[in-house]
PDB file of N, CA and C in Angstrom:
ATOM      1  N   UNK A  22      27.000  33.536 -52.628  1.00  0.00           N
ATOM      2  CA  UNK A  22      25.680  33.430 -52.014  1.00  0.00           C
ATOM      3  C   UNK A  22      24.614  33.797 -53.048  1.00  0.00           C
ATOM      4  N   UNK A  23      23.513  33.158 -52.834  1.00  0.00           N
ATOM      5  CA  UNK A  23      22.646  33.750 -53.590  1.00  0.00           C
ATOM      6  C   UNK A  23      22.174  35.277 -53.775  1.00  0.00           C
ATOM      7  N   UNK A  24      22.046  35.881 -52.683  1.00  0.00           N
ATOM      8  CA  UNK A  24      22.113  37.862 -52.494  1.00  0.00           C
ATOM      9  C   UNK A  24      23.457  37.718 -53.567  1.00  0.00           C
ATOM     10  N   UNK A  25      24.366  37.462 -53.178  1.00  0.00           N
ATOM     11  CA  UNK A  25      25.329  37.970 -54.289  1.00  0.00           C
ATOM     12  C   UNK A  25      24.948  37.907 -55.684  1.00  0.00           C
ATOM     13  N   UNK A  26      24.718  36.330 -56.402  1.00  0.00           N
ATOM     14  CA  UNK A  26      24.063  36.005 -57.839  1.00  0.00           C
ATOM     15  C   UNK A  26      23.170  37.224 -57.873  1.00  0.00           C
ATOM     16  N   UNK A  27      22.132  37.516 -57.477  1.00  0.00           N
ATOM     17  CA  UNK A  27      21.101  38.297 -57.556  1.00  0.00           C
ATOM     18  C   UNK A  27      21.786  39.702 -58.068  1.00  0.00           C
ATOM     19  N   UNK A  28      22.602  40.018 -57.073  1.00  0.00           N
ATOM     20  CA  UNK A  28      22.885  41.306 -57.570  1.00  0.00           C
ATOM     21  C   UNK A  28      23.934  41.506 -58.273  1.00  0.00           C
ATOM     22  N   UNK A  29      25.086  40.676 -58.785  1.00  0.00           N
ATOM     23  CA  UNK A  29      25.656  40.537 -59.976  1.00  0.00           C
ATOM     24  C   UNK A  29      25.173  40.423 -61.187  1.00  0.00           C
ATOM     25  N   UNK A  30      23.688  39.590 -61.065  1.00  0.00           N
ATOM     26  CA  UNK A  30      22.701  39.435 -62.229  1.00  0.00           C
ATOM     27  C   UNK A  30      22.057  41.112 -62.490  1.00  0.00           C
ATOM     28  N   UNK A  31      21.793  41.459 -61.220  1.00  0.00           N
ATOM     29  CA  UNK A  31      20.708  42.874 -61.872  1.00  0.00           C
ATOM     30  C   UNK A  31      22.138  44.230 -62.412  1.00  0.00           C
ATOM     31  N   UNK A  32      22.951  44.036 -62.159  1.00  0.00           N
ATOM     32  CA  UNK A  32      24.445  44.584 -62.643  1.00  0.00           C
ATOM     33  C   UNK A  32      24.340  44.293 -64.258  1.00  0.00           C
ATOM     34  N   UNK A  33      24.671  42.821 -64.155  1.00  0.00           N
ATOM     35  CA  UNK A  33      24.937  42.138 -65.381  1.00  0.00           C
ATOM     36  C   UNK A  33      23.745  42.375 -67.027  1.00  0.00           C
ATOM     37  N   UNK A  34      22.530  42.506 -66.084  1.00  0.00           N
ATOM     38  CA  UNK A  34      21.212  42.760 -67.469  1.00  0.00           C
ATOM     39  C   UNK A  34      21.291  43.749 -67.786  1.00  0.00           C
ATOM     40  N   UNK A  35      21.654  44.896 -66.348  1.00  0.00           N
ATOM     41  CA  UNK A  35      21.625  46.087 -67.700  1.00  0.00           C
ATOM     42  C   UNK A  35      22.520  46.523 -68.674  1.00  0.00           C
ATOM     43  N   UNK A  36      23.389  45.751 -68.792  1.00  0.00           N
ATOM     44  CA  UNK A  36      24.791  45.834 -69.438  1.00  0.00           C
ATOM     45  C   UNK A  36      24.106  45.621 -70.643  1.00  0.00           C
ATOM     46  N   UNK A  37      23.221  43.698 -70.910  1.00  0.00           N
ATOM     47  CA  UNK A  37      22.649  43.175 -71.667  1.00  0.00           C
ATOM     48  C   UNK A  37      21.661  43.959 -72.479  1.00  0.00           C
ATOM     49  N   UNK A  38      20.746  44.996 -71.592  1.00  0.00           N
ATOM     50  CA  UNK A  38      19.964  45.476 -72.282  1.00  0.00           C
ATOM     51  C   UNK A  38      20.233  46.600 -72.808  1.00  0.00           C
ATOM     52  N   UNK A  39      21.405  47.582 -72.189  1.00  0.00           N
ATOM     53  CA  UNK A  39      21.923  48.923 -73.184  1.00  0.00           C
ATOM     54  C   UNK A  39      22.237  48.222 -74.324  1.00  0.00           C
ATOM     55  N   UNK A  40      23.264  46.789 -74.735  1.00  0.00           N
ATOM     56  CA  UNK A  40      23.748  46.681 -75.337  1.00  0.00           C
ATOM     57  C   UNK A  40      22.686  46.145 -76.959  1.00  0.00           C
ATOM     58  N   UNK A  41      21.402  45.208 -76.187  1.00  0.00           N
ATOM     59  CA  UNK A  41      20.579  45.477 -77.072  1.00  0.00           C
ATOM     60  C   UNK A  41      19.594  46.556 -77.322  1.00  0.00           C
ATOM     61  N   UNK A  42      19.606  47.467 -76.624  1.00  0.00           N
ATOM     62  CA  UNK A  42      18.859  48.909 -76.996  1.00  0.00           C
ATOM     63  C   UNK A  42      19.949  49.271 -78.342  1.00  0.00           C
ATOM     64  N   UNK A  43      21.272  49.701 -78.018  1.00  0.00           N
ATOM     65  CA  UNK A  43      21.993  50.399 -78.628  1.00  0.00           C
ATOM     66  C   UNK A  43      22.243  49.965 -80.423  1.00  0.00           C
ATOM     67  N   UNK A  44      22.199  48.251 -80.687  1.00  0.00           N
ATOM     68  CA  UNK A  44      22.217  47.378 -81.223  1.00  0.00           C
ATOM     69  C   UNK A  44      20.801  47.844 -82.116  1.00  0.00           C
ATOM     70  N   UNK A  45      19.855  48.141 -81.637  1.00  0.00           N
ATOM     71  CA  UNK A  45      18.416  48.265 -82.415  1.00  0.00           C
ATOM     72  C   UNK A  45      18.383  49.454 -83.085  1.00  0.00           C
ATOM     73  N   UNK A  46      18.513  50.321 -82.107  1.00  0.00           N
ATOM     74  CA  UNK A  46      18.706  51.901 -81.871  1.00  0.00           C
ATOM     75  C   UNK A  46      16.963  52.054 -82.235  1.00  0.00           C
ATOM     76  N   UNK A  47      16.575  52.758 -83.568  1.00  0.00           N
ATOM     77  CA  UNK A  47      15.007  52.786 -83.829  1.00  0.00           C
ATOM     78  C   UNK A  47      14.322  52.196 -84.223  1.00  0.00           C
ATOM     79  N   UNK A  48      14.941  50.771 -84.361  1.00  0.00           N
ATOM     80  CA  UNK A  48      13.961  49.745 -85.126  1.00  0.00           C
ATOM     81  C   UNK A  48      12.707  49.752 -84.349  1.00  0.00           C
ATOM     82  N   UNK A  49      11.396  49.488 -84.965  1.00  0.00           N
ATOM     83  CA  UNK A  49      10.241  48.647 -84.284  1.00  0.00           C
ATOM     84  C   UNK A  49      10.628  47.684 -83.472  1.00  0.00           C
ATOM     85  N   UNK A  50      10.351  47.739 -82.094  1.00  0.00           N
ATOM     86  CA  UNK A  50      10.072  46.960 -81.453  1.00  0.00           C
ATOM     87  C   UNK A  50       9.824  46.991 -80.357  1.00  0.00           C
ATOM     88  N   UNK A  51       8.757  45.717 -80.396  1.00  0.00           N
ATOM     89  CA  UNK A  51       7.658  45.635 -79.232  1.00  0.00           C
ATOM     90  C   UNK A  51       8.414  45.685 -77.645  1.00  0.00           C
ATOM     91  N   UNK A  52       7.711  45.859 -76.614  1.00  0.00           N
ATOM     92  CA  UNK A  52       8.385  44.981 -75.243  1.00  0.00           C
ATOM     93  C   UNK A  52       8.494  43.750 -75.305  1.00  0.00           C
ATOM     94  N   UNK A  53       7.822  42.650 -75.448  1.00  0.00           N
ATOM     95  CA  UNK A  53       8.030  41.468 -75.733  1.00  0.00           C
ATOM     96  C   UNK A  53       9.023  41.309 -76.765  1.00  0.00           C
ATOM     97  N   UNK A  54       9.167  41.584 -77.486  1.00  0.00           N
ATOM     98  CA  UNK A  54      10.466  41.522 -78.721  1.00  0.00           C
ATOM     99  C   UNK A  54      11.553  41.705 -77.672  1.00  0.00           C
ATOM    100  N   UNK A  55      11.799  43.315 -77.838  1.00  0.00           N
ATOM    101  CA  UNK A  55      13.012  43.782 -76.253  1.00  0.00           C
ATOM    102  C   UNK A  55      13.156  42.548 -75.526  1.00  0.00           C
ATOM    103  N   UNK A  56      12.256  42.219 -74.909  1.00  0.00           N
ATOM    104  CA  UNK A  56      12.325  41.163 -74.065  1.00  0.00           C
ATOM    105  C   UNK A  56      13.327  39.759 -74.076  1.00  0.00           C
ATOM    106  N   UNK A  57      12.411  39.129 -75.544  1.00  0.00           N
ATOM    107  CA  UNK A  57      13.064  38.367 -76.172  1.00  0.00           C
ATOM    108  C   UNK A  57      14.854  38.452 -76.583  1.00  0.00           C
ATOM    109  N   UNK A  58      14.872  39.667 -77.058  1.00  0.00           N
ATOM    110  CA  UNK A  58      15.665  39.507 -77.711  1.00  0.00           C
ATOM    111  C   UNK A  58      17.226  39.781 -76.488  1.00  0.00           C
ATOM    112  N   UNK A  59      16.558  40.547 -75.006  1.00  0.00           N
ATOM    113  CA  UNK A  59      17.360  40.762 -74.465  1.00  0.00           C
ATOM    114  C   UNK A  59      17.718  39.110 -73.926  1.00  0.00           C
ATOM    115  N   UNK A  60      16.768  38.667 -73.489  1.00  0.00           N
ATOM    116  CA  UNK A  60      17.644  37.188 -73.009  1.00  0.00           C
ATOM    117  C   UNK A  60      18.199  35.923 -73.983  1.00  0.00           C
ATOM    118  N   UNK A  61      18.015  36.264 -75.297  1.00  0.00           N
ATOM    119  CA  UNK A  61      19.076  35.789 -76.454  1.00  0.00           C
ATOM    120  C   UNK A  61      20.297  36.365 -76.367  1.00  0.00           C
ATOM    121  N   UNK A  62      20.352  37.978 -75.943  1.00  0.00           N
ATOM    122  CA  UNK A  62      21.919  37.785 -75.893  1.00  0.00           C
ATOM    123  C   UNK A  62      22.533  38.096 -74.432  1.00  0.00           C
ATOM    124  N   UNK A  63      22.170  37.589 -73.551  1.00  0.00           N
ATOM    125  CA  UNK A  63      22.206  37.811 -72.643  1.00  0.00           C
ATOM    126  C   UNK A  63      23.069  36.176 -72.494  1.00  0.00           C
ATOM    127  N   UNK A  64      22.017  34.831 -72.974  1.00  0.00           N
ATOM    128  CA  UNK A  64      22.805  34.173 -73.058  1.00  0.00           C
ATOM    129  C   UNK A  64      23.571  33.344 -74.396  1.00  0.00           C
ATOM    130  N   UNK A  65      23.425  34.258 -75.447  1.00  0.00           N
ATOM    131  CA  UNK A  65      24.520  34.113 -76.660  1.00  0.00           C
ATOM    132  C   UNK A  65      25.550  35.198 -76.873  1.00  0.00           C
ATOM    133  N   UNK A  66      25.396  36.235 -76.353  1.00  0.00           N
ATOM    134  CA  UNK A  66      26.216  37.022 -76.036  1.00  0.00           C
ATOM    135  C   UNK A  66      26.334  37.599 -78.160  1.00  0.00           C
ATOM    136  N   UNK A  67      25.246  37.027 -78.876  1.00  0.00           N
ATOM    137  CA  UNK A  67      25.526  37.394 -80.493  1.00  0.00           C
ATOM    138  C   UNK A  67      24.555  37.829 -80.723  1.00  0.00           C
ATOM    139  N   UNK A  68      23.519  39.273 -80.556  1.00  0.00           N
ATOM    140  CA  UNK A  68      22.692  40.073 -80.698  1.00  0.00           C
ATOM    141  C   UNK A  68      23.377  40.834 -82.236  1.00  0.00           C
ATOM    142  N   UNK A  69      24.252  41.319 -81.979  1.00  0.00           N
ATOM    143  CA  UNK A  69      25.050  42.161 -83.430  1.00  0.00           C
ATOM    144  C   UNK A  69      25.605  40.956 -84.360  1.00  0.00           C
ATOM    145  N   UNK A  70      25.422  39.779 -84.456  1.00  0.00           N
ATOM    146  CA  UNK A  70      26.439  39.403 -85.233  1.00  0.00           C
ATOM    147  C   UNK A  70      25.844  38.193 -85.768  1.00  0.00           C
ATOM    148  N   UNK A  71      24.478  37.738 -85.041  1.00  0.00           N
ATOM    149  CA  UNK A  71      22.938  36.943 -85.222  1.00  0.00           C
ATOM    150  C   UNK A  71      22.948  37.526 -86.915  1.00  0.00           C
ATOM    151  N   UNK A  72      21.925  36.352 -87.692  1.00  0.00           N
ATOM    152  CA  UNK A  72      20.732  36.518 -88.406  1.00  0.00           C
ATOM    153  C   UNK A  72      19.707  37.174 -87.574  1.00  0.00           C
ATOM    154  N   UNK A  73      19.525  36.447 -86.332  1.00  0.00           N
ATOM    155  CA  UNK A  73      18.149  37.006 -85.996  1.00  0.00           C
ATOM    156  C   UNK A  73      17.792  38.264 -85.469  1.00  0.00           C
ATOM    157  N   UNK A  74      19.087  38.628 -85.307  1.00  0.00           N
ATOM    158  CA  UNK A  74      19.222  40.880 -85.077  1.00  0.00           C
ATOM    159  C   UNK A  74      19.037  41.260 -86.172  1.00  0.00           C
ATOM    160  N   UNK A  75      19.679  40.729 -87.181  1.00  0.00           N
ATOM    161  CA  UNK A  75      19.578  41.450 -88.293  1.00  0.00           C
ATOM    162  C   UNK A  75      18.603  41.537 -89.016  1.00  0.00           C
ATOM    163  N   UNK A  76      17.465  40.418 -89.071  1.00  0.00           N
ATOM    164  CA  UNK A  76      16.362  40.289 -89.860  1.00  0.00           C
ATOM    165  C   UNK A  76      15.080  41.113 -88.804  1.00  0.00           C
ATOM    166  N   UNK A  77      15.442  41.010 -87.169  1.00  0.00           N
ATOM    167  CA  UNK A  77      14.996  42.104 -86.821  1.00  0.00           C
ATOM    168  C   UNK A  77      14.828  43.145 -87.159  1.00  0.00           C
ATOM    169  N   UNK A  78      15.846  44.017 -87.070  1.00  0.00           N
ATOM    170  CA  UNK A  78      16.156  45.721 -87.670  1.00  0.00           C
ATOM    171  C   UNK A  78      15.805  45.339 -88.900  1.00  0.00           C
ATOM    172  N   UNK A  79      15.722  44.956 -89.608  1.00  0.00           N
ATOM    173  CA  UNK A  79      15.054  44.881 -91.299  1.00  0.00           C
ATOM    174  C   UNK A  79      13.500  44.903 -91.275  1.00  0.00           C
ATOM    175  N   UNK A  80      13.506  44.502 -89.870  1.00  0.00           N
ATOM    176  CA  UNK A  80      11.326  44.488 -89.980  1.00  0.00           C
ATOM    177  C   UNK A  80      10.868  42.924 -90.434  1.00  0.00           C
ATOM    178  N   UNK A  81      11.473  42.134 -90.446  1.00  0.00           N
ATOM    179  CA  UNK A  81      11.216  40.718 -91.012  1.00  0.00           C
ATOM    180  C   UNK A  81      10.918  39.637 -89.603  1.00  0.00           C
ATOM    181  N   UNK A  82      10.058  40.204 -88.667  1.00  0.00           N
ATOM    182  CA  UNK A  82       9.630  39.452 -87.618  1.00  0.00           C
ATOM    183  C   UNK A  82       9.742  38.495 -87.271  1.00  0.00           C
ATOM    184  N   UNK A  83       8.855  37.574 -88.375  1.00  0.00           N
ATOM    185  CA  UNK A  83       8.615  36.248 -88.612  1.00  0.00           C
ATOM    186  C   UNK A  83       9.775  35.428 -89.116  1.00  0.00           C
ATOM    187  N   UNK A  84      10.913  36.325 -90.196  1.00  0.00           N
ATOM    188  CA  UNK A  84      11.977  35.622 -90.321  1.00  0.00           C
ATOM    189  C   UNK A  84      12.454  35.625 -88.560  1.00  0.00           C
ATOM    190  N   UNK A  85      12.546  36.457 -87.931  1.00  0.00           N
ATOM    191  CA  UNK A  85      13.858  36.767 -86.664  1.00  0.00           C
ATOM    192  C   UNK A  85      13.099  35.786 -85.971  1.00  0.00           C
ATOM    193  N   UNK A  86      11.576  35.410 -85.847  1.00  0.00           N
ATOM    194  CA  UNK A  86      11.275  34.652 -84.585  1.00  0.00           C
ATOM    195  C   UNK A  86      11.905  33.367 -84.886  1.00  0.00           C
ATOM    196  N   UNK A  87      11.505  33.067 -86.337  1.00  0.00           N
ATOM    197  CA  UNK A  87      12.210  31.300 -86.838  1.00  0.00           C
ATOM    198  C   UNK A  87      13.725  31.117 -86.301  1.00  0.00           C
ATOM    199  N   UNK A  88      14.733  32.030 -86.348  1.00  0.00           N
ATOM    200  CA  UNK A  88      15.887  31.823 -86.210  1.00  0.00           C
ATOM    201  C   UNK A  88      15.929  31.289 -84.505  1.00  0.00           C
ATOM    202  N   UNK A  89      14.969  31.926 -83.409  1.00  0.00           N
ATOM    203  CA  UNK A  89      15.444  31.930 -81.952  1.00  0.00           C
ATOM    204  C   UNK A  89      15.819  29.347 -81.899  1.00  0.00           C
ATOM    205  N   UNK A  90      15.090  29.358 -83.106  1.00  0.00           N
ATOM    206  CA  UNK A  90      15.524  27.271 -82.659  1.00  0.00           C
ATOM    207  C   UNK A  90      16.532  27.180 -83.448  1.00  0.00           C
ATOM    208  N   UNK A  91      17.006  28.157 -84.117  1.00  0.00           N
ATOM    209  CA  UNK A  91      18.571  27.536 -84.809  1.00  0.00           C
ATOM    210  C   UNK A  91      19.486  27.591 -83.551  1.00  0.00           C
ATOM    211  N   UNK A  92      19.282  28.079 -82.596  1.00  0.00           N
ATOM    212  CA  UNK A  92      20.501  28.530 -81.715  1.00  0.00           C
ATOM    213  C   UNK A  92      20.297  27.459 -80.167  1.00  0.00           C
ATOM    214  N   UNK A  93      20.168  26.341 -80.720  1.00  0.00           N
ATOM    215  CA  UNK A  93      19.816  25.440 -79.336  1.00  0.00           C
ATOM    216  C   UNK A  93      21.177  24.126 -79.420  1.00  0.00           C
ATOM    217  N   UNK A  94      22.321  24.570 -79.634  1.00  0.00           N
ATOM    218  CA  UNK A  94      23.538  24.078 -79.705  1.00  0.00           C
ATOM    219  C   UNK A  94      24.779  23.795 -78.760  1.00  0.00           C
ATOM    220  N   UNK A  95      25.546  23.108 -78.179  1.00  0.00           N
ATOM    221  CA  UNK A  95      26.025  23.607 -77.203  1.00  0.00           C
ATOM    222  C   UNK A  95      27.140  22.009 -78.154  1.00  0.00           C
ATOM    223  N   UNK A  96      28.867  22.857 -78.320  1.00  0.00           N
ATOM    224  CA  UNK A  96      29.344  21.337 -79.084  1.00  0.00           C
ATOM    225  C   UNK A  96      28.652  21.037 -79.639  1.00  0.00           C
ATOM    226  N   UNK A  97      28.138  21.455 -80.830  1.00  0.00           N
ATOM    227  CA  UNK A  97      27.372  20.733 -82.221  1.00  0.00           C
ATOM    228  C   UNK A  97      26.431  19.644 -81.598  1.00  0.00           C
ATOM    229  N   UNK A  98      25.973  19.480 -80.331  1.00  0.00           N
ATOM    230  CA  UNK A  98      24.768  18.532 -80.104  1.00  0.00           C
ATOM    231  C   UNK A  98      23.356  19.648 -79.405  1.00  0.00           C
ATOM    232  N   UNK A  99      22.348  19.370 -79.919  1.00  0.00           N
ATOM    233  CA  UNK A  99      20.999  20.213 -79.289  1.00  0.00           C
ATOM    234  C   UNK A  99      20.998  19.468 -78.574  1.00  0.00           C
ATOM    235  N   UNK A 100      20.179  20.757 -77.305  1.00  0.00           N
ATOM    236  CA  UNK A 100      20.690  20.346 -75.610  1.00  0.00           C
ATOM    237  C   UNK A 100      19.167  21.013 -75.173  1.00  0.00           C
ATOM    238  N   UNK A 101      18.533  19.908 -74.793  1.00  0.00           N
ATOM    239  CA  UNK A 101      17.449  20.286 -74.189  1.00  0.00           C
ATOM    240  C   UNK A 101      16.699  21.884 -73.783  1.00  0.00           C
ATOM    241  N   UNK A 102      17.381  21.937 -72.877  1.00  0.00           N
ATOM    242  CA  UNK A 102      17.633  23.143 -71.715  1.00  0.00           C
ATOM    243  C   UNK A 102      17.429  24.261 -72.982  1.00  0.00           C
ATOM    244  N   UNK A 103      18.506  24.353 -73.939  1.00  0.00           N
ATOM    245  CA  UNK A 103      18.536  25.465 -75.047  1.00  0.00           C
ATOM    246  C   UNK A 103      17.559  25.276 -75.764  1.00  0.00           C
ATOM    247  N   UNK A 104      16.787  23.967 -76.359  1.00  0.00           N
ATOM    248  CA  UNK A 104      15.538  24.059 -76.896  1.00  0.00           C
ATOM    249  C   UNK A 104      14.305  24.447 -76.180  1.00  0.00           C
ATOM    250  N   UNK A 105      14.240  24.482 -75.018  1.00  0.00           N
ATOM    251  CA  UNK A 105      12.912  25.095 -74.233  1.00  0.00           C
ATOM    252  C   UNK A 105      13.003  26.144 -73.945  1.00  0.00           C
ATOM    253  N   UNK A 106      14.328  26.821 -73.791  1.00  0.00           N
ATOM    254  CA  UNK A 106      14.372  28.110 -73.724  1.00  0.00           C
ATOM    255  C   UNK A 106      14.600  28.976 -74.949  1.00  0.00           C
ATOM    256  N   UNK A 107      15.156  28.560 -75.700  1.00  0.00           N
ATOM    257  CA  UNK A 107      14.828  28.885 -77.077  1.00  0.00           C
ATOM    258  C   UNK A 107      13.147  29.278 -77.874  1.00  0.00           C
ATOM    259  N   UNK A 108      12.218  28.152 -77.214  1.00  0.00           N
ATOM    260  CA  UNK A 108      10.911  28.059 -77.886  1.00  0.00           C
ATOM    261  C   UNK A 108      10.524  29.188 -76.610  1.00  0.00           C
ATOM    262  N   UNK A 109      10.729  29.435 -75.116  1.00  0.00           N
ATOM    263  CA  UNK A 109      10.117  30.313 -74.924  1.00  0.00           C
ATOM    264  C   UNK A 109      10.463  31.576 -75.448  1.00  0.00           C
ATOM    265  N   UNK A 110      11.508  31.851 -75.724  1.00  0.00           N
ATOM    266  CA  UNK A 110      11.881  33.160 -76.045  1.00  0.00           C
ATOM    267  C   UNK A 110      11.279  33.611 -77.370  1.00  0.00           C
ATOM    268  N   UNK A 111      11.140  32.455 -78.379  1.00  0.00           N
ATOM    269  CA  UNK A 111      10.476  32.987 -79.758  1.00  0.00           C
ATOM    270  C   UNK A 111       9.048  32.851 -79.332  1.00  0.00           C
ATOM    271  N   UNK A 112       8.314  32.633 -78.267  1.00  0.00           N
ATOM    272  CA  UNK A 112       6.636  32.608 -77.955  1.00  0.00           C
ATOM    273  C   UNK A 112       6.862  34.127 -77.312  1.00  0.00           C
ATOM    274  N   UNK A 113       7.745  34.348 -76.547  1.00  0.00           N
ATOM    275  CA  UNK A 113       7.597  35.861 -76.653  1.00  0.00           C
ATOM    276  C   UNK A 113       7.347  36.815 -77.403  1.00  0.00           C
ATOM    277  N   UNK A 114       8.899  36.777 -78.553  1.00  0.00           N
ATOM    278  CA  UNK A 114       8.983  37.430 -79.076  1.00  0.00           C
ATOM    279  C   UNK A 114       8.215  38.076 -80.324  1.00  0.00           C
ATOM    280  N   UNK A 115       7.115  36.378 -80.271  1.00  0.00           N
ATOM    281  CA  UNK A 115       5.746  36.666 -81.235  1.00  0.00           C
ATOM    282  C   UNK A 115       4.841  37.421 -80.306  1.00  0.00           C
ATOM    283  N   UNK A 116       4.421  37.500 -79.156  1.00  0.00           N
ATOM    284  CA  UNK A 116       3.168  37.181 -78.287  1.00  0.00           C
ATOM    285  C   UNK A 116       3.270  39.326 -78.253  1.00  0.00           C
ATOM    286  N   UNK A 117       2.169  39.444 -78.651  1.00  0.00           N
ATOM    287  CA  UNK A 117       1.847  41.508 -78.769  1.00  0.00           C
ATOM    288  C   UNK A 117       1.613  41.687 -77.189  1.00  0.00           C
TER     289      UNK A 117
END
């Protein structure tokens, strides 16, 4: 049921977001970043193992926002759906 999705989902994010808190630990970063970066791995499940975590925690912003359109792949073909959600997540992850 949908009540169910719902609350498997609010279960499921905070898993997502300790795991990118823990992943950052003191780097700079914004809420919108957090933001961003929580629903990249939320659905890549590769926050630790990304370029774009890593150039995060380095402080290289602008490198980490470029990376969020490398990751719009699904079987080696770009798939719509992952490119629009991709571009919102890096308009976040710029937006102060």
């Amino acid at each position: 049921t949908q009540a169910q999705c719902d609350a498997r989902f609010d279960v499921d994010i905070v898993s997502y977001m300790n795991e990118v808190a823990a992943f950052l630990g003191k780097a700079a970063t914004t809420q919108n970043q957090f933001d961003a970066l929580v629903s990249f791995h939320y659905n890549t499940g590769k926050i630790e193992s990304s370029t774009l975590g890593k150039l995060h925690k380095a402080g290289d912003f602008a490198g980490a926002q470029a990376q969020f359109g490398k990751w719009i792949y699904n079987d080696g073909k770009p798939m719509t759906g992952l490119k629009n959600r991709r571009a919102d997540e890096a308009k976040l992850y710029g937006t102060a």
